[in-house]
Tab-separated table of C-alpha atoms in Angstrom:
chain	number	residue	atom	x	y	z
A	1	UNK	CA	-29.931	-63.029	2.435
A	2	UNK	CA	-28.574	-61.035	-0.177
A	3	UNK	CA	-24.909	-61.831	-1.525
A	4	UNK	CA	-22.608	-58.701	-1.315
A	5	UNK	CA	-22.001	-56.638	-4.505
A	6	UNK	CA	-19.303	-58.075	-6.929
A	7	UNK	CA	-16.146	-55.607	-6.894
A	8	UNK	CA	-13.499	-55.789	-9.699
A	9	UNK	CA	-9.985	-54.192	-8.766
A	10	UNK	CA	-8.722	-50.812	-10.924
A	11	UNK	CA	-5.317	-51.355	-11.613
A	12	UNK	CA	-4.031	-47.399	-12.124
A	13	UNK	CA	-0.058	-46.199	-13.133
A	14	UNK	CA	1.546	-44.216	-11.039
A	15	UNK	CA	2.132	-40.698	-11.877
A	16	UNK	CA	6.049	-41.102	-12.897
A	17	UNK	CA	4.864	-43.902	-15.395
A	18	UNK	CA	6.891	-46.560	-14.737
A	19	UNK	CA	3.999	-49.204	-14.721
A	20	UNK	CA	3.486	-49.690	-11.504
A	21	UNK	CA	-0.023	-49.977	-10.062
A	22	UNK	CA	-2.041	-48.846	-7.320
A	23	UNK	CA	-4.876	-51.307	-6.460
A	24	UNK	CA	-8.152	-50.027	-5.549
A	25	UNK	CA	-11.166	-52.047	-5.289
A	26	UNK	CA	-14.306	-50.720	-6.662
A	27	UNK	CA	-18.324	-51.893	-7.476
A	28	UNK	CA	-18.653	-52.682	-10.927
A	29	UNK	CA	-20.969	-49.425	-11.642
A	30	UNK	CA	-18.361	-46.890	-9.551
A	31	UNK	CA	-15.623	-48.865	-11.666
A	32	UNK	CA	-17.418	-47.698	-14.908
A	33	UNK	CA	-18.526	-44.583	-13.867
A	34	UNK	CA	-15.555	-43.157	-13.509
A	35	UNK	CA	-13.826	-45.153	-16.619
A	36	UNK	CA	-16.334	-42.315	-18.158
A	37	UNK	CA	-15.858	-39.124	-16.059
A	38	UNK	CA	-11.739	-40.155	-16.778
A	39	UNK	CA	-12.795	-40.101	-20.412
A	40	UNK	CA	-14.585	-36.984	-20.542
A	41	UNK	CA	-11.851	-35.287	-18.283
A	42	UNK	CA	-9.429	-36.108	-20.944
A	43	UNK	CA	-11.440	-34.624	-23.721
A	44	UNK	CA	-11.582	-31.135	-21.186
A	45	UNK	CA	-8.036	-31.307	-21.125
A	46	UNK	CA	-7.513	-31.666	-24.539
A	47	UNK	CA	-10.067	-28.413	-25.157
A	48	UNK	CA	-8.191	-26.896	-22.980
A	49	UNK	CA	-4.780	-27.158	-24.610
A	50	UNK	CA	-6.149	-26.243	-27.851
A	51	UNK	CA	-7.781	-22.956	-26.205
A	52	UNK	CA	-4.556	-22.218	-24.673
A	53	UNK	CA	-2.844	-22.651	-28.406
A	54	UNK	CA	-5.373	-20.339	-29.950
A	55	UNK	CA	-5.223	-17.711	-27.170
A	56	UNK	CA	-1.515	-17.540	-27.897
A	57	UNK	CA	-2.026	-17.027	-31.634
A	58	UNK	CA	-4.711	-14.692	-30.788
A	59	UNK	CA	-2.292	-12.976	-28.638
A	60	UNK	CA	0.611	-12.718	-30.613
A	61	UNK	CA	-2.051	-11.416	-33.759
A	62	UNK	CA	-2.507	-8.589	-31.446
A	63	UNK	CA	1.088	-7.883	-30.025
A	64	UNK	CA	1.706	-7.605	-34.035
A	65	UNK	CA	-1.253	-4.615	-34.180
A	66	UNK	CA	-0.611	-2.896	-31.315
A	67	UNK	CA	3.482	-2.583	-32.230
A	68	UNK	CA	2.819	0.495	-34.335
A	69	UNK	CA	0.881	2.403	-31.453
A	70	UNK	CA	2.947	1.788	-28.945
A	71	UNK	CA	5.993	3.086	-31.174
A	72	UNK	CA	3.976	5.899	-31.994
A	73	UNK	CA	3.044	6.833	-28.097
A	74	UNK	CA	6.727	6.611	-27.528
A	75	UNK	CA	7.376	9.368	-30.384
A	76	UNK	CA	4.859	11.522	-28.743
A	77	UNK	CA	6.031	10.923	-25.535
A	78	UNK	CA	9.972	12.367	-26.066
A	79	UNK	CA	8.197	15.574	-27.173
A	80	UNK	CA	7.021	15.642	-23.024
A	81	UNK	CA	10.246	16.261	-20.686
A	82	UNK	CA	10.537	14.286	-17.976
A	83	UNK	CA	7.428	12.202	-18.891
A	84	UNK	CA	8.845	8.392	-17.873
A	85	UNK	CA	10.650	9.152	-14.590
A	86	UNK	CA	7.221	11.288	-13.600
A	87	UNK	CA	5.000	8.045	-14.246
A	88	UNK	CA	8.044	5.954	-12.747
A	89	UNK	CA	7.615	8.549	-9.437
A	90	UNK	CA	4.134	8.337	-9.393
A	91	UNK	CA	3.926	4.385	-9.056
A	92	UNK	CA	4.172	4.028	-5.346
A	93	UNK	CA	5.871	1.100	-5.617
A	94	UNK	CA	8.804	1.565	-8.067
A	95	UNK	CA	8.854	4.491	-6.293
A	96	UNK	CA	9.848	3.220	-3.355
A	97	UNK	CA	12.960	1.541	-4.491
A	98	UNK	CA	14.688	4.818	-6.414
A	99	UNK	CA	17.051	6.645	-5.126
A	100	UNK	CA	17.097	10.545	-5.698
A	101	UNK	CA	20.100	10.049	-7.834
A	102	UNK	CA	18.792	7.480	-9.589
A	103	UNK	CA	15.665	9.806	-10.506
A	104	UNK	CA	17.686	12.480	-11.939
A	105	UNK	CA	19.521	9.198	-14.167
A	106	UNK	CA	15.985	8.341	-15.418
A	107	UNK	CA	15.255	12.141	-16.719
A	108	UNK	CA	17.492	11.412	-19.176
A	109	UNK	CA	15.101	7.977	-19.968
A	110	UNK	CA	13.346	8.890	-23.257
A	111	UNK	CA	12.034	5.776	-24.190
A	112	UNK	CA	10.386	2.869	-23.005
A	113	UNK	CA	9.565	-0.711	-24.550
A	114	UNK	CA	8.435	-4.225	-23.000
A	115	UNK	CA	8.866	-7.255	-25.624
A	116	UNK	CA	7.308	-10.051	-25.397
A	117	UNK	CA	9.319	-13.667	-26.777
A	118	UNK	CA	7.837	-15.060	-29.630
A	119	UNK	CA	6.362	-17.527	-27.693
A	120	UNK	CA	4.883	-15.375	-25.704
A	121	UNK	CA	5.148	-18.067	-22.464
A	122	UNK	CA	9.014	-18.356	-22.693
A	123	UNK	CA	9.853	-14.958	-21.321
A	124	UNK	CA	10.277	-10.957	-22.182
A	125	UNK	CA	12.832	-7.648	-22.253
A	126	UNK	CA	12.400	-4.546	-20.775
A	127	UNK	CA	14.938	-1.668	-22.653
A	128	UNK	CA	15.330	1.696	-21.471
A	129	UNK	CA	16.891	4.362	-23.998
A	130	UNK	CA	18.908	6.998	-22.573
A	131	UNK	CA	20.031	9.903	-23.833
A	132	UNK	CA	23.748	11.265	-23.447
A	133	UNK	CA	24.216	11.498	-19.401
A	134	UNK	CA	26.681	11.865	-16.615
A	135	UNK	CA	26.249	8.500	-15.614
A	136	UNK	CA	27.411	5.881	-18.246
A	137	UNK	CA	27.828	5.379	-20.907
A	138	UNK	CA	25.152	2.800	-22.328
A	139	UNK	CA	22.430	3.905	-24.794
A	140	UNK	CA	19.780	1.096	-24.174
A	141	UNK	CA	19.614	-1.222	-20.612
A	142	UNK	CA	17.726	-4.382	-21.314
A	143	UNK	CA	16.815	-6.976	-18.967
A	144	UNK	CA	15.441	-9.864	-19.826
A	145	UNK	CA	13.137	-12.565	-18.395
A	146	UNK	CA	13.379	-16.158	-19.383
A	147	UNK	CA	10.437	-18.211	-17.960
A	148	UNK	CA	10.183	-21.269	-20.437
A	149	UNK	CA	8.679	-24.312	-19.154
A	150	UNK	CA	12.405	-25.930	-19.874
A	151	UNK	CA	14.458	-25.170	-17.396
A	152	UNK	CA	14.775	-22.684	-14.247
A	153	UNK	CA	13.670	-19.349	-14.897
A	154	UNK	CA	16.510	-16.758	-15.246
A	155	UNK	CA	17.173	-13.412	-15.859
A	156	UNK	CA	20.045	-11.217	-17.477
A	157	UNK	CA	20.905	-7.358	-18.216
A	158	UNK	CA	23.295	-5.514	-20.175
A	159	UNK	CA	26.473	-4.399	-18.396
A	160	UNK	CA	26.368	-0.814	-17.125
A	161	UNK	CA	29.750	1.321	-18.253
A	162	UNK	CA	29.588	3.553	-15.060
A	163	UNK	CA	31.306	6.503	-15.543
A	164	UNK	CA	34.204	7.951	-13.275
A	165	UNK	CA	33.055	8.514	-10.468
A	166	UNK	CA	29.351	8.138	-11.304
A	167	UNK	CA	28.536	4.256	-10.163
A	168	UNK	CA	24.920	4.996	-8.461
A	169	UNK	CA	24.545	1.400	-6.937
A	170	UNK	CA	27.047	2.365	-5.015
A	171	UNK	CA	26.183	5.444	-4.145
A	172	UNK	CA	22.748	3.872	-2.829
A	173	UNK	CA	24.408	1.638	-0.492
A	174	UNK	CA	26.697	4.150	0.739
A	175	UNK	CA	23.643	6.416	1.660
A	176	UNK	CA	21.460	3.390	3.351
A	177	UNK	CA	21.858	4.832	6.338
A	178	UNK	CA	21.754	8.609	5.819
A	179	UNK	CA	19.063	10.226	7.716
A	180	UNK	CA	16.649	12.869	6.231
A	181	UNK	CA	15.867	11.423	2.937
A	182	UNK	CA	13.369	12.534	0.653
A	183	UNK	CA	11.711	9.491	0.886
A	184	UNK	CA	12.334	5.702	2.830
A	185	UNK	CA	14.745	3.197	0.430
A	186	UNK	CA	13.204	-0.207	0.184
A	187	UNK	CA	15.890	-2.886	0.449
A	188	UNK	CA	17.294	-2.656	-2.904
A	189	UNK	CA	17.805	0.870	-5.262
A	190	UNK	CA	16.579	0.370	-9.257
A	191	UNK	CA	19.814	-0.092	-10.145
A	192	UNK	CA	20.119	-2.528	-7.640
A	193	UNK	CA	17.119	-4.251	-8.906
A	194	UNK	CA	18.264	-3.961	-12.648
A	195	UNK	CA	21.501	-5.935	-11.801
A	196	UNK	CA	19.785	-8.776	-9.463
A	197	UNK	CA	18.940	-12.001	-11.219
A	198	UNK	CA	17.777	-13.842	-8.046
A	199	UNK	CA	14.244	-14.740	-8.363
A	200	UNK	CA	12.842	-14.040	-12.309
A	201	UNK	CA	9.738	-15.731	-11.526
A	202	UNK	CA	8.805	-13.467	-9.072
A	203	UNK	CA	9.877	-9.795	-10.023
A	204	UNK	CA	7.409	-7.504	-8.786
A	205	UNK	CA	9.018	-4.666	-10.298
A	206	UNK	CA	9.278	-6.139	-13.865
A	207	UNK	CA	5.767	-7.555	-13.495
A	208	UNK	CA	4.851	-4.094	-12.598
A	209	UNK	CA	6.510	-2.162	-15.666
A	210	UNK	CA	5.220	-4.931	-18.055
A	211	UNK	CA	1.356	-5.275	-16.762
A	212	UNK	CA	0.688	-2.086	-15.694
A	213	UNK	CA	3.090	0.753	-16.073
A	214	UNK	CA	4.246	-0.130	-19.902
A	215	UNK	CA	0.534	-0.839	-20.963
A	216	UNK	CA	-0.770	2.532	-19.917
A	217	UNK	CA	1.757	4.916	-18.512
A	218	UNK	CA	-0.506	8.085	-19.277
A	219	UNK	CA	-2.268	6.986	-16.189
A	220	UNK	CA	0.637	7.329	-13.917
A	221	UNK	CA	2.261	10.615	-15.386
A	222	UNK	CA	-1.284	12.281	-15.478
A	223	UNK	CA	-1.855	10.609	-11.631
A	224	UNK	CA	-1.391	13.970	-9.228
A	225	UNK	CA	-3.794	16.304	-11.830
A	226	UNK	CA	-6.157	13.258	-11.381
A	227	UNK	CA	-6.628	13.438	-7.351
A	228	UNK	CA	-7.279	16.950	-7.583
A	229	UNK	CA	-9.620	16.591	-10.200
A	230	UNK	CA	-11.549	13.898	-8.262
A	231	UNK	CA	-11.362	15.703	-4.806
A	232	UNK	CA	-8.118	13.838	-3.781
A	233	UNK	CA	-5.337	15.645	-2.657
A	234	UNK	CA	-4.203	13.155	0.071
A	235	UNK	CA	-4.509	10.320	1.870
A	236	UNK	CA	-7.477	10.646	3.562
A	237	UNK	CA	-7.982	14.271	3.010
A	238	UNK	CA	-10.650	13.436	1.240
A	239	UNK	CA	-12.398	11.725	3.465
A	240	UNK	CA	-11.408	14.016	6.478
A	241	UNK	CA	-12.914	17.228	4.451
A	242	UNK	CA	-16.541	15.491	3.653
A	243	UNK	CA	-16.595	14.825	7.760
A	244	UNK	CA	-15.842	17.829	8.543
A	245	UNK	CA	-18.581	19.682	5.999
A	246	UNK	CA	-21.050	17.049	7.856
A	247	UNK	CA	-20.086	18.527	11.382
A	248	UNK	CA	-20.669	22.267	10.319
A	249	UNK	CA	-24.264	21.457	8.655
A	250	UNK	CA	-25.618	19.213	11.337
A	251	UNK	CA	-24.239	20.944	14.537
A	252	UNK	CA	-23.132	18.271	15.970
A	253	UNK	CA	-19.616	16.076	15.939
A	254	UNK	CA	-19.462	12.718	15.017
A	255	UNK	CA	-20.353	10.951	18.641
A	256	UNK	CA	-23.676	13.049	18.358
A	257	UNK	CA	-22.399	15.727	20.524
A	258	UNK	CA	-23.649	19.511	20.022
A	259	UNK	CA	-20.796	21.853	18.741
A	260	UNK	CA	-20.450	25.382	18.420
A	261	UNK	CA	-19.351	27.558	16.156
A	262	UNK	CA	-15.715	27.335	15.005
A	263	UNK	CA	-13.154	27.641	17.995
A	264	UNK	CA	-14.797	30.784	19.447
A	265	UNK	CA	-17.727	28.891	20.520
A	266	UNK	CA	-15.320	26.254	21.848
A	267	UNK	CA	-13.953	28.885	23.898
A	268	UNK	CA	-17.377	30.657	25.801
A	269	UNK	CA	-18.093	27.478	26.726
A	270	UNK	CA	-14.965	26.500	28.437
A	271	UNK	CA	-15.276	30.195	29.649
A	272	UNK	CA	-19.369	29.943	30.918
A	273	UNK	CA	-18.195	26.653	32.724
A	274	UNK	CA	-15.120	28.308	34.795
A	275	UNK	CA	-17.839	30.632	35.552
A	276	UNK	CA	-19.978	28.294	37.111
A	277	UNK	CA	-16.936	26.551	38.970
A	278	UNK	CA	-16.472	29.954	40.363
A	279	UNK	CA	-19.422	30.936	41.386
A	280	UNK	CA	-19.572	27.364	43.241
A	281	UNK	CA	-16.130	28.137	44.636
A	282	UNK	CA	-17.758	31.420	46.439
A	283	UNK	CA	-20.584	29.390	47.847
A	284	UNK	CA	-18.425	26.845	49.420
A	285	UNK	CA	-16.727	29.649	50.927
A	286	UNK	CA	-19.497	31.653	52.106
A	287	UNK	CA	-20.902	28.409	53.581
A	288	UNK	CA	-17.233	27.833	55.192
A	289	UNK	CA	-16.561	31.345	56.937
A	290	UNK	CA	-20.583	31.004	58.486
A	291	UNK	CA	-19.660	27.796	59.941
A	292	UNK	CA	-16.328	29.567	61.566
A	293	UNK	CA	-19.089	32.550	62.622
A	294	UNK	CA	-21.254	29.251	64.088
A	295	UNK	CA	-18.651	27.984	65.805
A	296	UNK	CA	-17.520	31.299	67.470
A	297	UNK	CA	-20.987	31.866	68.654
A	298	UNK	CA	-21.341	28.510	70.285
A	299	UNK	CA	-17.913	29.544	72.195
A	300	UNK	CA	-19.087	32.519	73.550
A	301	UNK	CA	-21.878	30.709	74.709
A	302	UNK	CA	-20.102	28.108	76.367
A	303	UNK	CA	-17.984	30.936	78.458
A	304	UNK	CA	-21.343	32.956	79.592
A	305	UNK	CA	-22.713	29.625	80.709
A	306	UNK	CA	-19.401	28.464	82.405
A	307	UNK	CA	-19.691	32.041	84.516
A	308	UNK	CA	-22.839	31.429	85.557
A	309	UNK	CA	-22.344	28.485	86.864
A	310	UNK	CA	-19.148	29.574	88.921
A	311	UNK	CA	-21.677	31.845	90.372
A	312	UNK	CA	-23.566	29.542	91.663
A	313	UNK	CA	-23.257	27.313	95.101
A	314	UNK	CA	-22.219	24.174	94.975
A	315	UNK	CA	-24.546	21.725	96.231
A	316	UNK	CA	-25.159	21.679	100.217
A	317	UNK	CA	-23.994	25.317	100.412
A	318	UNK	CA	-25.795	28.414	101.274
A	319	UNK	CA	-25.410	31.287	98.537
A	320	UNK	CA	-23.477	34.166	100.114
């Protein structure tokens, strides 16, 4: 009989460090296998914190080059009217949160930047430059972002100087309700959103002007010329033309059923069928007055037989 295997106990600290232990029993050879894999996980970790250090460097390297082009893009862009509050439009999204008021404030937007901290990690601004406008007063907006591992995350803007009269946010709740609008108004206006400072961490709208709108707004401005120039002038048109190009060539619809041609040949053949119906329609009749012509005959019948027989003796009488 064998003896069971030894086992040593692994005395572990707790997570919050304060020395206490969790007791585990172990075989020897699990005990020192996974001393190692806890050794080798360690040297992983450490990789990966010096990756993570290098990718920052690398990163800010490159913030540094790219500076210059994105200042230049922005000098090209004020020679294009209208350019930031088209690509603003054209994101569906951002879209969906301005106001028509608040799109005739951002044609007076004439620059753009997104700046990353330092530290890259710790946070960002977004600044908008405006040019002189009915609204207020402000030259640049900023908001920024502060993310930092230290601390909540939080967020803060400059103070708009509305003028008289002028105060959009406002103006957007005031028209909530209004029907007709040019488009739906999310739950919030941009203004709205420029002023609220309730959940940094998860902005979609600053997320979406930093990652994807300030990295490549030619994409967005140029986005309407694009459909057309792939076919797309809709949603779904698209797709609806190509099926209906496959009907025409093949005959047939898309349940397999022979069509004809355009609406016309819709029509004769509602037209041939009423023509059948109607020829039925006269059978049925022509079968209906012969029966009445049946039925008359058998009558007249019936009376010549009933004066025969009135004619004729009874039984056990002589005929006269």
């Amino acid at each position: 009989m064998t003896s069971p295997s030894k086992k040593v106990k692994k005395l572990e600290e707790s997570s919050d460090g304060d020395g206490a232990a969790d007791g585990r029993d172990y075989d020897v050879e699990i005990q020192k296998a996974l001393e190692e894999i806890d050794g080798c996980q360690n040297q992983i970790d450490g990789l990966n914190e010096k990756a993570s250090d290098e990718i920052l460097e690398v990163e800010k390297k490159y913030n540094k080059l790219r500076k210059p082009y994105f200042q230049k893009r922005n000098d090209i862009i004020k020679r294009i009217p209208n350019f930031w509050v088209t690509a603003f439009v054209n994101n569906k999204k951002i879209a969906d949160i301005l106001e028509e008021e608040e799109e005739d404030a951002l044609r007076y937007l004439n620059k753009l930047e997104v700046e990353e901290f330092e530290d890259i990690k710790s946070g960002y601004r977004i600044k908008f430059y405006f040019d002189e406008n009915p609204y207020f007063e402000n030259d640049v907006l900023v908001k920024e972002f502060h993310l930092g591992s230290s601390g909540d995350p939080a967020s803060q803007s400059t103070n708009i100087i509305w003028k008289d009269g002028a105060d959009l946010s406002k103006r957007g709740k005031a028209k909530a309700d209004i029907k007709g609008r040019k488009r739906p108004l999310g739950h919030r206006s941009f203004f709205d959103w420029f002023t609220d400072h309730g959940d940094p961490s998860s902005d979609e709208i600053a997320e979406l002007i930093k990652d994807d709108l300030w990295p490549n707004p030619l994409q967005y401005y140029l986005a309407p010329d694009m459909e057309i120039e792939n076919g797309i002038e809709g949603d779904g048109d698209e797709v609806d033309s190509e099926e209906e190009e496959e009907e025409d060539e093949d005959g047939v619809d898309e349940d397999g059923d022979e069509i004809g041609e355009g609406e016309e040949g819709d029509d004769s053949v509602e037209i041939m069928e009423d023509a059948g119906e109607e020829e039925e329609d006269d059978e049925d009749a022509a079968n209906e007055n012969d029966g009445v012509h049946d039925e008359e005959d058998f009558l007249v019948e019936d009376e010549g037989e009933r004066e025969e027989r009135e004619g004729e003796p009874l039984d056990g009488e002589e005929p006269e």
